[in-house]
XYZ file of C-alpha atoms in Angstrom:
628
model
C 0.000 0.000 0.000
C 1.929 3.265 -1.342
C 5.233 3.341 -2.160
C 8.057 5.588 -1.731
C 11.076 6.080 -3.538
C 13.855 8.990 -3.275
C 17.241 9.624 -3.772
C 20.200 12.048 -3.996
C 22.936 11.833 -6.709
C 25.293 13.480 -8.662
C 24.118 11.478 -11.747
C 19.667 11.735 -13.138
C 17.863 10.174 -10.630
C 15.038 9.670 -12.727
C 15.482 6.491 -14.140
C 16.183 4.950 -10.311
C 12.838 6.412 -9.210
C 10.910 5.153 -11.944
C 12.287 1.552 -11.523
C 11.912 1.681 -7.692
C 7.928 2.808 -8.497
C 7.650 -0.278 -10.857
C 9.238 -2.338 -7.902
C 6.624 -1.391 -5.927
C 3.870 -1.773 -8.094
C 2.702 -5.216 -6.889
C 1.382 -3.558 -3.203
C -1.207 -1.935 -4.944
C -1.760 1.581 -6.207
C -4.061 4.020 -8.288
C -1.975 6.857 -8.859
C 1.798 7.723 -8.843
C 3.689 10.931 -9.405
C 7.172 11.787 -9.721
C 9.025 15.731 -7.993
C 12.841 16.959 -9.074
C 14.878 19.267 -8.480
C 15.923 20.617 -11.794
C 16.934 24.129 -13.269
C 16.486 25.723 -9.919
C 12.898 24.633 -10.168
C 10.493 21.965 -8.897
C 9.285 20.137 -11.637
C 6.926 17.053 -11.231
C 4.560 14.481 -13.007
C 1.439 12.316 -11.823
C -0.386 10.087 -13.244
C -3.588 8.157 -13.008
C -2.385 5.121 -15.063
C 0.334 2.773 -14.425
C 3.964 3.479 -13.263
C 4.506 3.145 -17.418
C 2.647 5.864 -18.527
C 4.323 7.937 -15.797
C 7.673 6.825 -17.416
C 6.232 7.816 -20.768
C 5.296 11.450 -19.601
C 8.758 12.169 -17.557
C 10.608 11.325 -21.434
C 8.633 13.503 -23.042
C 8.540 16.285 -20.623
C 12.654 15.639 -20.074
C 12.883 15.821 -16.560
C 16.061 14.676 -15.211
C 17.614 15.787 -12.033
C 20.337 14.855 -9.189
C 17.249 15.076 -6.293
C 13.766 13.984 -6.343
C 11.206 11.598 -4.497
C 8.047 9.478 -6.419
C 5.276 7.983 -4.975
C 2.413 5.513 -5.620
C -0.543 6.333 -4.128
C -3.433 3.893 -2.480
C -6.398 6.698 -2.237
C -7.688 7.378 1.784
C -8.508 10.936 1.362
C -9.638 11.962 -1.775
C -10.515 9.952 -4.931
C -7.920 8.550 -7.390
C -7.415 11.927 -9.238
C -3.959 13.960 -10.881
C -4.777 16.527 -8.202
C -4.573 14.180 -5.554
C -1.592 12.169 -6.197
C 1.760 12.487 -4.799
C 3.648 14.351 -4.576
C 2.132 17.534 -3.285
C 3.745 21.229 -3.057
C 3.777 23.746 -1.211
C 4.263 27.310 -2.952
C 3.493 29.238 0.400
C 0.197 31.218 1.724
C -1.652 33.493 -0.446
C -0.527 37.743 0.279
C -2.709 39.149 1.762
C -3.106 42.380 0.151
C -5.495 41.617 -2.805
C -5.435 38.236 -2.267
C -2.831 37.246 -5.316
C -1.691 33.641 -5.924
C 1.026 32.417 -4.010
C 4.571 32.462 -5.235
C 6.727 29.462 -6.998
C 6.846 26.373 -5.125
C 9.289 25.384 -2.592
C 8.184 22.653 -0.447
C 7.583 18.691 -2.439
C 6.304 15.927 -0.342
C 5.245 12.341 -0.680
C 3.703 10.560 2.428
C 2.601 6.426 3.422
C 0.178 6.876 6.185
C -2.891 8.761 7.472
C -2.505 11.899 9.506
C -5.662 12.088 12.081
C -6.047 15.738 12.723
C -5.395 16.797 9.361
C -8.918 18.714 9.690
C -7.422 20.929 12.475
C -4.240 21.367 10.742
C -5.954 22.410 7.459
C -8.308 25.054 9.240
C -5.408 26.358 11.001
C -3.450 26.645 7.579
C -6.109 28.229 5.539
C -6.571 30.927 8.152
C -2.626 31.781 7.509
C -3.868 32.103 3.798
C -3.073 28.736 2.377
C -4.636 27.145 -0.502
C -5.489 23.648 -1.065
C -5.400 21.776 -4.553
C -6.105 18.197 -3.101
C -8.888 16.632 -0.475
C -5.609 14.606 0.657
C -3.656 14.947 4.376
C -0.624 14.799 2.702
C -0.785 18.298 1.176
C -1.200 19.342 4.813
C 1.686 17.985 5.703
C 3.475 19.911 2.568
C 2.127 23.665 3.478
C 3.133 22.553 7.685
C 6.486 22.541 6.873
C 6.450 25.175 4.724
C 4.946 26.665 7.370
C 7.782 26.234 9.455
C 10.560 26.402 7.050
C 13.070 28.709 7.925
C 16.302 28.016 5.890
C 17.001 24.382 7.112
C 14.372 21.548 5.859
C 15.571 19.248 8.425
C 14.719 21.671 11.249
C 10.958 22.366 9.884
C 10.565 18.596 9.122
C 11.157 18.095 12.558
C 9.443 21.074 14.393
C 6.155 19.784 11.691
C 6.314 16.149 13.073
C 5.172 16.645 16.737
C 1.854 18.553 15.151
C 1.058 15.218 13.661
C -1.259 12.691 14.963
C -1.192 9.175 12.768
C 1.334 7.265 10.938
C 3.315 8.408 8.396
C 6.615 7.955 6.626
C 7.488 11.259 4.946
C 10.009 12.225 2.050
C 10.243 15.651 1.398
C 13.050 18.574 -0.160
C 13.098 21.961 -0.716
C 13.813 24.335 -3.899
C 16.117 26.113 -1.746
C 18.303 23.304 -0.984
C 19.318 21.359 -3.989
C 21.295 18.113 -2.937
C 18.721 17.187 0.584
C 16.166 15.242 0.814
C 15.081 14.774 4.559
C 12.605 11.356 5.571
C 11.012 10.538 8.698
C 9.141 7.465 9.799
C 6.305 7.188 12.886
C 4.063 4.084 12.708
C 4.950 3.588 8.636
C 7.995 1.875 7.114
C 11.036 3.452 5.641
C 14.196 2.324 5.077
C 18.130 4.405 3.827
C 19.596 3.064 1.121
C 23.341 3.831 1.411
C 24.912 4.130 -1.654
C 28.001 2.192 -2.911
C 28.576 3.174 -6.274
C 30.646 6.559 -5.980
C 28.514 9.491 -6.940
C 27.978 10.006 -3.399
C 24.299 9.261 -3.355
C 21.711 7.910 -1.121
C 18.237 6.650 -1.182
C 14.867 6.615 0.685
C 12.269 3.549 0.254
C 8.943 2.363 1.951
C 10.496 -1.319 0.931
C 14.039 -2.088 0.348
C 12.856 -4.219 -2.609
C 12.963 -0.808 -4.592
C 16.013 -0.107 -4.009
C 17.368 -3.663 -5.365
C 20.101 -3.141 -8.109
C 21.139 0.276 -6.619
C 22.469 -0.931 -3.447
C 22.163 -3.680 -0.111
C 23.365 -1.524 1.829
C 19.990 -0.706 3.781
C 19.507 1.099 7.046
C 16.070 -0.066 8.356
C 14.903 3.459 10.478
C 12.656 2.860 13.447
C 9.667 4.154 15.328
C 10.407 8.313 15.077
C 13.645 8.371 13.546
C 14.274 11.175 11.065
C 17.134 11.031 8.269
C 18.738 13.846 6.696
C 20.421 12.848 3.372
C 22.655 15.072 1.352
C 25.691 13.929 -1.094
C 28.135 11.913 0.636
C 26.826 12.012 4.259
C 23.180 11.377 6.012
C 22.143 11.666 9.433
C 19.909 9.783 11.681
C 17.943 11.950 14.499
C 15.116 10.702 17.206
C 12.667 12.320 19.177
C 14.187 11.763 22.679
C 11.313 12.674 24.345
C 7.727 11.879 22.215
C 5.387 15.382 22.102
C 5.027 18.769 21.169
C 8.208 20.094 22.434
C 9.986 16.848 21.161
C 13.933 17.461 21.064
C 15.532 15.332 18.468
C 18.960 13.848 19.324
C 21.930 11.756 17.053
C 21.762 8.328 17.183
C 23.003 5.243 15.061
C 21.306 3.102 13.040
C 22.998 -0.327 11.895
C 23.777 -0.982 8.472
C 22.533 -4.307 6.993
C 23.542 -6.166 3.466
C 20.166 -6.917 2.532
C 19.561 -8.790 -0.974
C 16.146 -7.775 -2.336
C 15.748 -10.751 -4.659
C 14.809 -8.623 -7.576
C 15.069 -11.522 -9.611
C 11.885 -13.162 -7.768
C 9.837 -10.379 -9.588
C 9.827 -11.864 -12.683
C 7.064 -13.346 -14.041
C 8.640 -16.193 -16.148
C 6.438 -18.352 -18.308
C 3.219 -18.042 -16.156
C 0.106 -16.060 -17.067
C -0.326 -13.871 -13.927
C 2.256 -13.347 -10.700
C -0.524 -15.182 -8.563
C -0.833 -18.282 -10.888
C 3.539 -18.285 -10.528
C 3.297 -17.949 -6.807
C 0.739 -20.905 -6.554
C 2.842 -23.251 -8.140
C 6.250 -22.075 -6.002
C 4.163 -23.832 -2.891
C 5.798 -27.031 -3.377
C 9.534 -25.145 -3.422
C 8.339 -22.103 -0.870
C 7.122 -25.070 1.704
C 10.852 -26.823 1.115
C 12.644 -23.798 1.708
C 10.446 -22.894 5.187
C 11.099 -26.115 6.984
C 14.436 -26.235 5.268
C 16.961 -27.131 8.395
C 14.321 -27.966 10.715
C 15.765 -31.254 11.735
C 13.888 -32.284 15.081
C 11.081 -30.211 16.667
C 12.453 -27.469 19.223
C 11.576 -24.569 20.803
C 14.873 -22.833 19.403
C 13.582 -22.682 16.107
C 11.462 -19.711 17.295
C 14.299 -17.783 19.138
C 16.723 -17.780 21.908
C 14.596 -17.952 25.194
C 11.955 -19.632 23.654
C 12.312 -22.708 25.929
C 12.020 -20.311 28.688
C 9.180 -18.778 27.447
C 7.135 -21.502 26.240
C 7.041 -23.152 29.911
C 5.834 -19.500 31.611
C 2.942 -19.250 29.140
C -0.874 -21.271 29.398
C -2.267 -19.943 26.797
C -2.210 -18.356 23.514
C -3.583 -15.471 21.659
C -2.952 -14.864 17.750
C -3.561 -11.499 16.291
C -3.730 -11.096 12.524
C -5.787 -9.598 9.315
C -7.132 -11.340 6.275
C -5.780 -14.249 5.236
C -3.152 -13.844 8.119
C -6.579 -14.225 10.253
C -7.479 -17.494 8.358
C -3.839 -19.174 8.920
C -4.406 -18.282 12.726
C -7.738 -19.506 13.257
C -6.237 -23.216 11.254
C -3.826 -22.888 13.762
C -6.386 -22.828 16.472
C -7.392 -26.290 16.027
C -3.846 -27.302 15.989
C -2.867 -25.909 18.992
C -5.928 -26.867 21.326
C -6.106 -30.461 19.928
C -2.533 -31.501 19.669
C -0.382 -29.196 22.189
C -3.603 -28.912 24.357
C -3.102 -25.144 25.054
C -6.171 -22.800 24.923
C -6.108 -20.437 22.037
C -7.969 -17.422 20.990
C -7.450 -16.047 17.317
C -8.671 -11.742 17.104
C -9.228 -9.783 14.401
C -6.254 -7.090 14.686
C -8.000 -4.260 13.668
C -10.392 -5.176 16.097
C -8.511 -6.230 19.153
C -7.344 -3.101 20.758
C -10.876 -1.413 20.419
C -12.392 -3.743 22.944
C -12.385 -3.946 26.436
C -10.359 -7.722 27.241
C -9.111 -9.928 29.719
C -5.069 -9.895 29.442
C -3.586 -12.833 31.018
C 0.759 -12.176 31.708
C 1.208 -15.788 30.816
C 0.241 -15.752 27.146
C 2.092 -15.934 24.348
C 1.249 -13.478 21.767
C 1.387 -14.683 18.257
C 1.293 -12.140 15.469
C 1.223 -13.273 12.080
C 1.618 -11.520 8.850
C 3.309 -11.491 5.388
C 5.138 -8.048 4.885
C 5.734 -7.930 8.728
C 4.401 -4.147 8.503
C 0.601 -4.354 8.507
C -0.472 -1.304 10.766
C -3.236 -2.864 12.427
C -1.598 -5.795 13.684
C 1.334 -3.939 14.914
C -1.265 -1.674 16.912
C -2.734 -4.752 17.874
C 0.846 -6.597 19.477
C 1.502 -2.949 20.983
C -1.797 -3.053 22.935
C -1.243 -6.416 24.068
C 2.137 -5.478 25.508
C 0.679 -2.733 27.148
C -1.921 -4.896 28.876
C 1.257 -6.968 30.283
C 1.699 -9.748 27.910
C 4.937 -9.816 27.235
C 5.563 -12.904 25.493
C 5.366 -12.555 22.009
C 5.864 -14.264 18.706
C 5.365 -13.798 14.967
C 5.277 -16.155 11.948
C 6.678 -13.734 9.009
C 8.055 -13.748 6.050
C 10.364 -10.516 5.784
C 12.928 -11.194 8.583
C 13.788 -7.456 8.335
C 10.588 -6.367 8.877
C 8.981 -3.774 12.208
C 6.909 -7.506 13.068
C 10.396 -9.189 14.063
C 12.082 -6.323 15.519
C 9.166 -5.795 17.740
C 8.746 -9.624 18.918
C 10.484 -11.450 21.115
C 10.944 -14.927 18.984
C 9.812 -15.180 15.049
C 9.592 -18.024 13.046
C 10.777 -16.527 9.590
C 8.621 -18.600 6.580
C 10.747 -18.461 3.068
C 8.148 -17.540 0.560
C 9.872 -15.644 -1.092
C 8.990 -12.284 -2.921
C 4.798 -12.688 -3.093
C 3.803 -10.257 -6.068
C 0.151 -10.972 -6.239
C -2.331 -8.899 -4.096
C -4.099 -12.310 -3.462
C -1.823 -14.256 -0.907
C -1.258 -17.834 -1.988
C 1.927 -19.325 -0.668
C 2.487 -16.619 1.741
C -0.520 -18.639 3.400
C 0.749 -21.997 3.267
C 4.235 -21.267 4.746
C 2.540 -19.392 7.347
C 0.475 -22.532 8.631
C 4.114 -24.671 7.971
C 5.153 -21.962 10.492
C 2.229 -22.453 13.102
C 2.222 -26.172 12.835
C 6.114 -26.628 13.759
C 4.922 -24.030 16.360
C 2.229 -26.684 17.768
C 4.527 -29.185 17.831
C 7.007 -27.113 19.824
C 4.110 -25.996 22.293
C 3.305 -29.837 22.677
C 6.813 -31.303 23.146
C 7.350 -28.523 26.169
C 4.127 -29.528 27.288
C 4.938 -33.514 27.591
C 2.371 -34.283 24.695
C 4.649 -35.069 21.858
C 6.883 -38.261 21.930
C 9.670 -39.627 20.039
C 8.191 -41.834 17.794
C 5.355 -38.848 17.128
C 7.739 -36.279 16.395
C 9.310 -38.853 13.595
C 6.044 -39.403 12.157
C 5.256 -35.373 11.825
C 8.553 -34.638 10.426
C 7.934 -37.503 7.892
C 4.697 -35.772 6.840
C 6.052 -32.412 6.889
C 8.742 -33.005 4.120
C 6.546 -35.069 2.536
C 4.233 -32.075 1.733
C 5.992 -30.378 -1.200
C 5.715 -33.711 -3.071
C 2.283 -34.110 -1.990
C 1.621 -30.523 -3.289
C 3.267 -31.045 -6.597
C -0.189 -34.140 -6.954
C -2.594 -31.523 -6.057
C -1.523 -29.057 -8.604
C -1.694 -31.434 -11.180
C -5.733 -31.408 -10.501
C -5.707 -27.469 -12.676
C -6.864 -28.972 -15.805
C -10.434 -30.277 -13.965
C -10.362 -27.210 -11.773
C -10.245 -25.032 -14.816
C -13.256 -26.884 -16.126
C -15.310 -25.727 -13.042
C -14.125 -22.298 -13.463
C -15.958 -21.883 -16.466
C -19.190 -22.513 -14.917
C -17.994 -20.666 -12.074
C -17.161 -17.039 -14.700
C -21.047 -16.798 -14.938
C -22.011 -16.533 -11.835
C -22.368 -14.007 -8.677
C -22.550 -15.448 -6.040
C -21.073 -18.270 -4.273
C -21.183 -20.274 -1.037
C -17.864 -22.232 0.563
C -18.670 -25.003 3.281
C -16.344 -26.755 5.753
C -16.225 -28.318 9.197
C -13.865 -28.496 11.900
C -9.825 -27.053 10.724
C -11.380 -26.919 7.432
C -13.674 -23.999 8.107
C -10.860 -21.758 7.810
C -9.905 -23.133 4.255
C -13.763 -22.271 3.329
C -13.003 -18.980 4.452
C -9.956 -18.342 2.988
C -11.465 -19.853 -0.274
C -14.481 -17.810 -0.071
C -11.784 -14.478 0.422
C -9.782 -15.484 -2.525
C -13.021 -16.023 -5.024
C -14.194 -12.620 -3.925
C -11.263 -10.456 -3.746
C -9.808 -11.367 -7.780
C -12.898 -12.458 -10.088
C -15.598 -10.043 -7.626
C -18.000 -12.791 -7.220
C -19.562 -12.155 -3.679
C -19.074 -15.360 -1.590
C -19.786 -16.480 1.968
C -18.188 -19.199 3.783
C -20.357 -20.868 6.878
C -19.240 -23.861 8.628
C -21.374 -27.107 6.860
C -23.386 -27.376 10.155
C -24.608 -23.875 10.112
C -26.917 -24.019 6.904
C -29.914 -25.102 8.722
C -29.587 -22.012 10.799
C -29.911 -19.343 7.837
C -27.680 -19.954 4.695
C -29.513 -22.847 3.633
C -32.191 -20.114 2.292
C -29.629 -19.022 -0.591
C -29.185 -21.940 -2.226
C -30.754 -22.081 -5.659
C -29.285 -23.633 -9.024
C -27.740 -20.934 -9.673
C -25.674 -20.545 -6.338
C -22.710 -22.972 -6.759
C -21.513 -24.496 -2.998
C -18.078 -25.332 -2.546
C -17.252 -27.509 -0.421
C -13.846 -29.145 1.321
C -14.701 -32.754 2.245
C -11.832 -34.553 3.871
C -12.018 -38.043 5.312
C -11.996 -37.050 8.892
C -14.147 -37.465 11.816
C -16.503 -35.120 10.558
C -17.160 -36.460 6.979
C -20.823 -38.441 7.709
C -21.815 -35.139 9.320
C -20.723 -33.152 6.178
C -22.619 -35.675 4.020
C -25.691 -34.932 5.733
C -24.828 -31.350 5.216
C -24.182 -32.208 1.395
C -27.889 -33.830 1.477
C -29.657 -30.932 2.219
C -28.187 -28.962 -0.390
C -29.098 -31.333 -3.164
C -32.669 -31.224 -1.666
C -33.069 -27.863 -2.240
C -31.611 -27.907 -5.893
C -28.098 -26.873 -4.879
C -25.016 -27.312 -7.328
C -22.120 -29.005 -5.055
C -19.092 -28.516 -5.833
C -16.893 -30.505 -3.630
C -12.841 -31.440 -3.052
C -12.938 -34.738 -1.744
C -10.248 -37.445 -0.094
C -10.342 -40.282 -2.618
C -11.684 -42.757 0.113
C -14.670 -40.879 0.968
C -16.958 -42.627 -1.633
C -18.460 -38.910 -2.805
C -19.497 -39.715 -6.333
C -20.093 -37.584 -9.212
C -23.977 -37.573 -10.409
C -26.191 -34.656 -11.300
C -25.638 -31.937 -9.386
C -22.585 -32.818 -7.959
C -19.181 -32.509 -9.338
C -16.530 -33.730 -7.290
C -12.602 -33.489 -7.744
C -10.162 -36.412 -5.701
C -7.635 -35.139 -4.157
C -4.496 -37.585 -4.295
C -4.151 -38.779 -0.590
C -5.761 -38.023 2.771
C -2.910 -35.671 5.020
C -4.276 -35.935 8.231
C -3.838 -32.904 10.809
C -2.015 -31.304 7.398
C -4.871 -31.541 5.087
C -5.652 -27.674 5.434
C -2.587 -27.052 3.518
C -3.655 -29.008 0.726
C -7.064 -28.203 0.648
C -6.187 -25.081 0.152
C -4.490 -24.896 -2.989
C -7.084 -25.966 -5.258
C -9.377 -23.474 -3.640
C -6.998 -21.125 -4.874
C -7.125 -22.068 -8.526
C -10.698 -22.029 -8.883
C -10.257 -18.627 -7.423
C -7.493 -17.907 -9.891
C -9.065 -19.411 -13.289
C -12.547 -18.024 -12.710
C -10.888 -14.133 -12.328
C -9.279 -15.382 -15.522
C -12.088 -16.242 -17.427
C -14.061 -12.976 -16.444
C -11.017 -10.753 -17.624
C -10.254 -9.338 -14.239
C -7.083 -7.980 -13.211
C -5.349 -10.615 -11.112
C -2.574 -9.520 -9.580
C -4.181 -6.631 -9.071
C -8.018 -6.095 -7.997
C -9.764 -3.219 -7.854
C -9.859 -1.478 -4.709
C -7.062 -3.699 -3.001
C -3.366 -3.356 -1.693
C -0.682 -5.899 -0.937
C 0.443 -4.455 2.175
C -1.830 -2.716 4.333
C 0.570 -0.068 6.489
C -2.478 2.152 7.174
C -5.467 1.729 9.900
């Protein structure tokens, strides 16, 4: 969600911002816009299209400059529109005699975040006589510092940041200071790219994946830090003491070689990024339990032996299909390491009134390791007294892992496609090494147990490679699946979740609305949908559950219902009219979720295909969410 890129050089910048936009391109975005310094002048483009047309207008227009910043914008306040995309100036307040135009602009600014009291602010501003050309917050931000400018950006920057309420991370420079580019960071990521290649440059990203090809060398800046870079030198400040009359002090940041895997972003022979990325399971599910050679606590952390004996219960806080990993996981842990588990909604968690417990471990899971809500949420918790945390993650650099205690750090990979697909599956690799770990301190895992869940757990990229080789009939059902609107996904027991996430996945890239109940539950309510024309989907494992789901099947074909169904091959679910069932190749036990799952994704995938969508990006959506 947003991007930001920005750099000073003694060579064009340009071309670096424009490929660090395009970098960022798979975490969603509706505008993008691109400021220099050139000729003594701020010059700038936006666009409403893609990063390419921007790339298209900068040629023609021939901007090229040592100092600039670009942006791609996910719209909060304002519509998608060239007037509100980033980045915004600031030319100064109105005169007041006669009311003329305010002069040439001095202040550019791109912001990632949401700014609360930009209402006040913007009141406050227009009373001083300045205009605004956008609906957005950022602009605020832009005519604050002008505001305060006074011959040094970095001292306005930071006498604007205390008058902020929200999350942001800020790039910004000034006409009157060619050369400096000044960031800042509070609740939003933003990393320093140090450069290595002579023309004494530097670099500011949201994601250090844009900066991949123009240097490792990344300083990851934390919670209030603000960075002045000029050519040859930066500078890293804090607020020492949070507030109005914060007073900013030095202070060191480490640098880290960090290899972006730019090469993971290309698409290859496959159709779309999310088809690629559901057929890298098999190899992104090898590479996460890679090394894991007996079950341990210490594959979470030092301390986690420690830890896991104070704790008697867990909590897991997470947001979309994050939340759907977590509440698989909740069956896991209560039946096999027999600890009590709750699973909340992140962006719902800290706005309730709740019962902290000190000995519980908090589990935070995500993919980018920056979503806003859940790191509010693991910040409440620890203010409540629950100490103990954890998170399953998949960027080991990311705020998620600095901010926990122990991590278990999945190997996805680079996951391009807004729709998460094997960021999912490693994730519940993560959380079921993480039950096994819970049960073995816990006296409920034995030798011979632990052999037989390692077998099964290397056995699963092979198993995965069997299920993918079911596309061909899946893509038949998509086509029935293209013309229709609505949908229903059933499960029961760990499977629920799968119906879920299935359900999220149809709805999110081909914008068919669809529900997902647990099977029981259709007597109570759903059961009134069903018509011939609403297709149910349902996962039917051979597990304790499966004569209950029949029944459940039964009253579906009673009323008319199409069933669509994913069955074990020895649950004796036959096609007939009505009901069109796929095998999978083999029954996978307490596993089965991450199996199930992966044809649920490419019925997902082929239906958004055949009704022309765009895949890897859907309307509306963003990859990673770093706003409330």
């Amino acid at each position: 969600m947003c991007g930001i890129v920005g750099a000073v050089s003694t060579r064009n910048i340009v071309p670096i911002l424009i490929e660090g936009l395009k970098r960022l391109e798979y975490r969603g975005y509706d505008s993008c816009g691109v400021a220099v310094h050139q000729g003594g002048e701020l010059l700038r483009a936006r666009s409403t299209s893609r990063v390419a047309e921007l790339e298209a207008n900068v040629a023609h227009e021939g901007i090229a400059a040592g100092t600039g910043i670009a942006h791609t914008r996910w719209a909060t306040h304002g519509a998608p529109a060239v007037h509100n995309a980033h980045p915004h100036f600031s030319a100064g307040p109105a005169a007041r005699d006669g009311g003329s135009a305010p002069g040439v602009s001095k202040i550019a600014l791109v912001h990632n975040g949401i700014i609360e009291n930009h209402d006040e602010l913007r009141a406050e501003l227009r009373a001083r006589g300045y205009a605004f050309a956008s609906q957005t917050d950022t602009e605020v931000i832009a005519h604050l510092v002008h505001s305060l400018y006074d011959g040094d950006l970095l001292e306005a920057v930071q006498r604007a940041l205390p008058r902020l309420r929200g999350a942001y991370a800020v790039a910004v420079f000034c006409r009157d200071e060619p050369h400096r580019v000044v960031g800042a960071r509070q609740g939003s990521p933003l990393v320093l790219g140090v450069g290595t290649g002579g023309q004494g440059e530097h670099f500011l990203a949201s994601d250090a994946m844009a900066l991949a090809g123009v240097t490792d060398q990344i300083v990851y800046l934390e919670e209030g830090d603000v960075v002045d870079l000029q050519l040859g030198k930066y500078w890293i400040s804090s607020a020492e003491a949070p507030g109005p009359q914060a007073r900013y002090v030095p202070v060191q940041r480490p640098v880290r070689t960090v290899h972006a895997h730019s090469g993971a972003a290309e698409l290859g022979p496959y159709r779309h990024y999310m088809q690629k990325e559901i057929f890298e399971q098999p190899r992104a599910l090898a590479d996460t339990l890679e090394g894991v050679e007996g079950i341990s606590p210490e594959l979470f952390g030092d301390g986690a032996n420690r830890i896991f004996k104070d704790i008697d219960r867990v909590l897991i806080l997470a947001c979309g299909t994050s939340y759907y990993s977590g509440s698989t996981a909740r069956y896991w842990l209560e039946s096999i390491a027999g600890i009590p588990t709750t699973v909340e909604v992140a962006s719902e968690y800290r706005y309730r009134d709740s019962v902290p417990d000190p000995r519980t471990l908090v589990v935070t899971i995500s993919q980018s390791g920056e979503t806003a809500d859940t790191l509010a949420a693991l910040k409440h918790a620890r203010s409540l007294g629950m100490k103990h945390t954890l998170t399953i993650c998949n960027v080991a650099t990311s705020a998620m892992v600095r901010e926990c205690s122990l991590a278990y750090i999945t190997r996805a990979g680079v996951e391009i496609g807004v729709a998460s697909t094997k960021a999912f599956t490693t994730q519940l690799a993560g959380l079921y090494l993480l039950t096994l770990a819970l049960a073995q301190v816990r006296g409920r895992l034995s030798d011979a147990q632990e052999a037989t869940e390692l077998k099964a757990l290397r056995h699963l990229p092979v198993a995965l490679q069997a299920v993918l080789a079911l596309e061909p009939q899946i893509i038949a059902w998509s086509e029935d699946f293209a013309r229709k609107e609505n949908a229903l996904f059933l499960g029961r027991g760990l499977h629920y979740p799968i119906a879920m996430e299935g359900a999220l996945k149809l709805k999110e890239i081909s914008y068919i609305h669809a529900e997902a109940y647990p099977a029981g539950e259709l007597k109570h309510g759903p059961l009134a949908l069903v018509t011939d024309q609403m297709p149910v989907v349902t996962v039917a494992p051979n597990d304790t559950l499966l004569e209950k789901l029949k029944s459940n099947l039964q009253e579906v074909r009673a009323r008319g219902g199409q069933l669509y169904v994913f069955a074990d091959g020895d649950t004796h679910i036959e096609n007939e009219p009505g009901v069109h069932v796929i095998r999978m190749p083999e029954h996978y036990g307490a596993l089965s979720p991450i199996l199930h799952v992966v044809p649920l994704q490419l019925l997902a995938y082929h239906t958004a295909c055949a009704r022309g969508t765009d895949v890897d990006k859907p309307r509306n959506l963003a990859k990673s969410v770093t706003v409330e």
